[in-house]
């Protein structure tokens, strides 16, 4: 038989139960939290028409798309067209891609969301709160902790300009990260309008704004002196540099910093409107029960340079090098590319792989649960099989996730099997037990075991699994 | 702003909350049932190396693969290679595909499962029971109820020849379909070894066996006379045709039919071994609590012509034209293509889209739940917002999935919003209620409402949502 190498495609992963059980627990927690706040699930297909995706993620993004090759006659036609083209210049990868493909895998969840809103405008009731947890594909060079196929998790609300929604995003981040067990984290909050007015007040020329903001964004990592060095390198002039450094480096509570900024921004209506927005957001965040030390106004937060138009957020672990666990902001213009009319939007995402890295770093992973299965019922022989199958049915009738040994084996082998898989409870039915109308319940976590009458076995198993005591025999 | 048509890729679907809530309920039920029987979750990437997939699904399958276009320099190189080839003959789509692509989207869940087993042989403890629910891609011509991206749901156990596992597959089908509310269904059971020996006993020449079995497989749909007509068309000769018709059309309980078959099969050791296997399967199925009328021995069941080697199963709705809701069987040789050594396997799958069609046909869908959200808290004005946010927190603290109106609006608009979405409970906090320390709970399902003190609101809301009474005021 010709053997095929069982190798994963580059940058992709298999999730075996041991890891998936842990991941699914986190996904459930996210799902529950989102639904708790009235967010509904949405799923879009992996495959999108290229026209939907192209141009949304810059040239880099277009290059990194996983494109679907045309098939059959349309592939042959595309190939013939390429052949008849000028042979002196070799066609670019971009033009080859466009000729040979017209579909691609989704690159993020935001653009498909925008398409859905446009396509289903009449069915959806606005404002529409939705969450989406699905894989995305990017052909980046694989490296440690970076994959080509990975999950994104987005929470967005479309159809309202109310800043309660911006605050709700921060509250959801807070709730998820606290429930996951993180303690030292904070959500940094800023506003794109404020950034725009800072650029104006700092008299940063249009051509240097992107680089200036990129430098500012590093305040968290390289400190004020580092940012100053980068601004000097950009040759903004001393006055501009001083002004920017002054504006982004106020310390204090959001109230005091925003008040000082307000003074500094006198005359910039954009800037003042942004400060007013931020005040509202901080007020609502507090009303929603987020502790004051879990949010922070941060004038240096930039959050990419994409489609954001209003408040922006980013949650970081303080005292960790892992960086951002997720972030988001208000983007009131993206949907318009599909609908022809702008629709206000605000959203937040979770960096799923980063969150798993962080859970490991902070030793918050559940190391003990490595399988969904709770009980193994042993099988000794063909003759005792009926009793084992009956016992398994009893356990399942109480909701205990139970497997029966597939093949009769000696007890040692069956115990080792349960132990290797991490199944906590083994229900032992040997010929002696069956003759005595009893079963042995062995708790592999504690190493204790007890013999109980068959008819009580399921109840006792449930007690053991839900934290009750086992008698030692 | 250039507007982009918000059109789905051909043969793909968006799942809006209204539909997804229903789908997710079914997925949860499947997941719970599988885990109940000790099956663990597994996930594999959407993208596989083409070498893993090619040749596993026949020529047709290779043609229908969603292939990933190469990128960058390797794409340019592939294009140059094509150009330098002989220009007299236009290259086939198959050779173009192989040149321009070396990855593809998974086509089913069985082949990736086999790859995982081979790749992770040392980590996995055998026997390994796993389930997998993920989308697959096939570029078939889209038609009503047929999609190019659709979910498959597979349950398999690798590493044991025990027929208790074959029976477990049937028991899982039974449990899932009963829990979904289906009443008139039956799992047809047969054995590939029996089919092989029927072909031998019927003296069907090797070249006609596939067609003969395809004809037999239609017994369910076209009846004995229809099958006989097809066999006559195959020119098997009268004696062969009679023999086959006799063997596949015994009626009665599995015991009686198997006993009669055993007589008829005298001398065929393959056939007798298959009958013995089937006896065991029926015995275990019964020990696992599956009622006798929910299983049926059916010598005409063929179940494709692929990799099955032992018992095979298929569950159908009796009295419906929808056909099979799922099926499976034992396949002891597939994994060997990856591992180099055979590993016994048995599995069953669920035709997810067919199941949804069947739920609709049998009016078993939950028409009433169209959202995950249970309560809407109204907002009247900026001034009453704090009270509304506090009320929402209270509700959530009891686990009630609650959204707060994003923007202050008149009560009518907020009630219409909840009604359109299908949110059952509206918690009304107007200025009067707030002044009186009360809230109004309005149950949109019954149209009843009650005024209750604020501090009791969350408890009362929970009672209403979990089926308690609302006082009419």
XYZ file of C-alpha atoms in Angstrom, chain A residues 1-10 12-18 20-21 23-24 31-32 35-49 51-52 54 56 63-73 75-76 79-80 82-85 87 90-94 96-98 100-101 103 105-106 112 114-116 118-121 123-131 134 137 139 148-149 151 157 159-162 164-165 168 175 280 283-284 286-290 333-340 342 370-373 376 382 385-386 389-390 393 395-409 416-417 420-421, chain B residues 1-10 12-18 20-21 23-24 31-32 35-49 51-52 54 56 63-73 75-76 79-80 82-85 87 90-94 96-98 100-101 103 105-106 112 114-116 118-121 123-131 134 137 139 148-149 151 157 159-162 164-165 168 175 280 283-284 286-290 333-340 342 370-373 376 382 385-386 389-390 393 395-409 416-417 420-421:
308
model
C 0.000 0.000 0.000
C 1.547 3.359 -1.009
C 1.978 5.251 2.201
C 1.033 8.950 2.291
C 2.927 11.244 4.657
C 0.441 12.313 7.337
C 1.698 15.900 7.369
C -0.383 18.983 8.156
C -0.520 21.822 5.669
C 2.021 24.514 6.597
C -2.077 24.621 10.425
C -2.790 22.549 13.537
C -4.747 19.529 14.622
C -6.558 19.970 17.912
C -6.503 16.684 19.764
C -9.019 16.190 22.595
C -6.505 16.978 25.340
C -9.484 20.950 22.465
C -11.257 20.234 25.743
C -10.015 25.414 24.207
C -13.699 24.553 24.130
C -20.064 32.440 24.082
C -21.913 32.580 27.398
C -25.049 35.920 25.004
C -25.379 37.218 28.540
C -25.099 40.705 27.105
C -27.650 40.032 24.375
C -25.222 39.246 21.556
C -26.445 36.652 19.087
C -24.346 34.145 17.135
C -23.583 34.603 13.441
C -21.705 32.342 11.035
C -20.490 33.162 7.565
C -18.939 30.824 5.003
C -15.182 30.333 4.823
C -15.228 30.991 1.084
C -16.022 34.515 -0.121
C -15.996 36.094 -3.556
C -14.263 41.099 -4.763
C -15.614 41.141 -1.198
C -9.779 42.473 -2.039
C -9.879 45.707 2.439
C -1.016 39.035 -1.068
C -1.753 36.873 1.995
C -5.210 35.727 0.901
C -5.782 31.991 0.497
C -7.273 32.011 -2.995
C -9.360 29.196 -4.469
C -8.138 27.968 -7.838
C -10.715 28.006 -10.629
C -11.835 24.575 -11.803
C -12.603 22.720 -15.015
C -13.220 24.763 -18.127
C -9.450 27.136 -15.263
C -8.446 26.029 -18.759
C -4.726 29.416 -18.496
C -5.203 29.964 -22.247
C -2.453 33.846 -19.736
C -0.613 32.035 -22.526
C -1.709 34.437 -25.208
C -0.455 37.394 -23.216
C 5.564 36.683 -23.137
C 6.507 37.595 -16.793
C 3.099 38.264 -15.194
C 3.084 39.357 -11.541
C 1.794 37.008 -8.846
C -1.049 39.476 -8.286
C -1.872 35.594 -12.024
C -3.976 35.326 -8.868
C -6.697 37.503 -10.306
C -6.773 32.059 -11.950
C -9.077 32.634 -9.002
C -12.873 33.207 -4.604
C -10.929 32.237 2.219
C -11.994 34.857 4.714
C -17.853 39.216 6.102
C -20.199 44.017 6.806
C -21.243 41.948 3.783
C -23.907 40.158 5.839
C -25.560 44.730 3.509
C -26.983 41.478 2.111
C -29.597 40.982 4.827
C -30.521 44.583 5.640
C -34.196 40.774 7.641
C -32.031 42.162 10.416
C -33.497 44.247 13.202
C -31.142 47.102 14.117
C -29.282 47.670 16.323
C -27.912 44.186 15.760
C -25.591 42.747 18.365
C -23.677 39.750 17.086
C -20.686 37.623 17.964
C -14.648 31.177 13.352
C -6.752 32.248 6.918
C -0.641 33.023 4.360
C -2.021 30.439 8.881
C -5.373 29.086 10.000
C -9.660 31.418 15.176
C -23.015 46.003 17.360
C -26.867 50.398 13.933
C -26.402 52.701 16.893
C -24.171 55.636 17.760
C -24.891 55.249 21.488
C -23.263 52.801 25.919
C -22.256 50.231 23.303
C -20.414 47.576 26.730
C -16.014 40.175 32.227
C -19.394 59.331 28.616
C -19.152 56.941 33.061
C -21.010 54.020 31.432
C -18.360 52.381 35.681
C -22.170 52.017 35.706
C -21.678 48.618 34.094
C -19.649 47.516 37.082
C -16.121 47.593 35.699
C -17.833 53.955 7.764
C -16.772 50.402 6.832
C -20.262 48.996 6.279
C -20.939 51.791 3.799
C -18.612 50.119 1.306
C -21.265 47.431 0.916
C -24.520 49.212 1.691
C -23.842 52.539 0.022
C -22.876 54.476 6.426
C -7.819 16.395 29.638
C -10.924 14.652 28.380
C -14.671 15.151 28.343
C -15.195 11.588 29.552
C -14.881 4.194 32.282
C -17.870 -11.661 26.971
C -20.414 -7.603 29.096
C -24.177 -7.342 29.632
C -23.366 -2.230 29.381
C -26.243 -1.996 31.874
C -26.586 3.012 30.780
C -24.436 6.195 34.658
C -25.477 7.948 31.456
C -29.045 8.230 32.669
C -27.682 10.549 35.385
C -25.807 12.562 32.793
C -22.373 11.044 33.466
C -20.222 10.946 30.341
C -19.338 7.274 30.259
C -17.397 4.951 28.028
C -17.323 1.169 28.176
C -14.065 -0.653 27.535
C -14.157 -1.809 23.942
C -12.371 -5.112 24.516
C -12.157 -7.350 27.575
C -8.711 -6.817 29.106
C -3.872 2.416 32.752
C -6.105 3.346 29.808
C -3.575 7.940 30.387
C -6.698 9.612 29.083
C -17.607 55.216 -2.246
C -17.337 52.316 -4.707
C -20.030 49.892 -3.666
C -19.202 46.197 -3.557
C -21.973 43.688 -4.241
C -22.608 41.864 -0.943
C -23.012 38.500 -2.644
C -22.136 35.120 -1.109
C -19.759 32.822 -2.932
C -21.716 30.280 -4.995
C -22.401 29.005 0.431
C -24.708 30.343 3.132
C -24.749 32.888 5.916
C -26.313 31.650 9.122
C -28.191 34.506 10.741
C -29.055 34.176 14.442
C -32.656 33.130 13.807
C -28.203 29.509 13.828
C -29.881 29.390 17.245
C -28.861 24.771 14.368
C -26.734 25.261 17.461
C -22.172 16.930 21.030
C -23.766 15.959 24.356
C -19.674 12.855 24.905
C -22.212 10.862 26.886
C -20.865 7.778 25.203
C -17.257 8.700 25.870
C -16.468 10.240 22.475
C -14.019 13.136 22.591
C -13.928 16.169 20.294
C -11.338 16.520 17.539
C -10.720 19.373 15.120
C -8.546 19.360 12.040
C -7.607 22.306 9.828
C -9.699 23.194 6.783
C -6.589 23.275 4.619
C -4.795 19.982 3.893
C -1.884 19.111 1.650
C -1.400 14.660 -1.378
C -3.491 13.773 1.678
C -6.074 13.236 -3.764
C -9.313 9.181 -1.836
C -12.274 17.299 -9.646
C -14.545 18.732 -6.937
C -11.780 19.696 -4.511
C -11.490 23.352 -3.551
C -7.812 23.865 -4.299
C -5.701 26.676 -2.878
C -3.812 28.673 -5.498
C -0.060 28.909 -4.970
C 1.199 32.369 -4.067
C 4.060 34.728 -4.867
C 7.138 33.274 -6.472
C 2.887 30.782 -8.389
C 5.034 32.635 -10.925
C 2.998 29.642 -14.472
C 6.380 29.784 -16.239
C 3.153 25.766 -17.833
C 4.190 28.256 -20.533
C 7.228 26.294 -21.562
C 5.166 23.143 -22.043
C 1.557 24.421 -26.732
C -4.053 22.446 -24.190
C -3.312 21.146 -20.656
C -6.151 19.404 -18.821
C -7.815 21.045 -15.849
C -6.387 18.227 -13.707
C -3.281 22.669 -14.382
C -4.639 22.092 -10.863
C -1.676 19.976 -9.868
C -0.868 25.611 -9.680
C -1.846 24.254 -6.295
C -3.150 22.457 -0.894
C -9.886 22.257 1.518
C -10.995 19.097 3.271
C -8.282 14.008 7.926
C -7.019 8.943 9.285
C -4.182 11.460 8.832
C -4.466 12.529 12.491
C -1.169 8.358 11.647
C 0.457 11.657 12.636
C -0.249 11.374 16.360
C -0.007 7.608 16.857
C 0.129 10.584 21.684
C -3.217 8.895 21.223
C -4.408 6.171 23.553
C -6.211 3.439 21.627
C -9.033 2.641 21.244
C -9.721 6.285 20.483
C -13.329 7.417 20.321
C -13.715 10.783 18.657
C -16.386 12.985 17.127
C -16.796 20.765 10.925
C -16.089 21.753 0.764
C -17.510 22.117 -5.752
C -20.616 23.617 -1.631
C -19.705 24.380 1.971
C -21.157 20.670 7.864
C -13.669 4.698 17.063
C -8.230 0.692 17.421
C -10.658 -2.085 18.262
C -12.352 -4.923 16.404
C -14.976 -5.306 19.135
C -19.742 -3.614 20.761
C -18.481 -0.513 18.975
C -22.596 1.618 19.896
C -30.335 8.214 20.816
C -23.525 -10.113 17.903
C -27.506 -8.602 20.634
C -25.392 -5.640 21.787
C -30.527 -4.592 22.328
C -28.366 -4.603 25.496
C -27.699 -0.927 24.837
C -31.409 -0.216 25.082
C -32.334 0.293 21.441
C -8.136 -0.693 6.001
C -8.370 3.050 5.311
C -6.036 4.187 8.087
C -3.356 1.886 6.705
C -2.870 4.238 3.768
C -1.287 6.667 6.217
C 0.158 4.457 8.917
C 1.433 1.617 6.779
C -4.074 -1.440 9.217
C -35.430 32.748 17.375
C -32.771 34.395 19.521
C -30.515 33.530 22.426
C -31.530 36.738 24.217
C -34.630 43.459 26.901
C -30.149 59.689 29.431
C -30.001 55.040 31.876
C -28.216 54.311 35.163
C -27.995 49.454 33.380
C -28.306 48.459 37.051
C -26.740 43.750 35.761
C -30.804 40.115 35.569
C -27.445 38.919 34.281
C -26.330 38.042 37.798
C -29.082 35.396 37.750
C -27.874 34.114 34.403
C -30.567 35.796 32.308
C -29.289 36.713 28.838
C -30.104 40.389 28.777
C -29.654 43.284 26.418
C -30.191 46.951 27.179
C -31.745 49.177 24.540
C -28.893 50.992 22.843
C -30.718 54.286 22.352
C -33.563 55.890 24.311
C -36.750 55.448 22.275
C -41.586 46.223 18.635
C -37.823 45.639 18.615
C -39.329 41.309 15.997
C -36.303 39.595 17.475
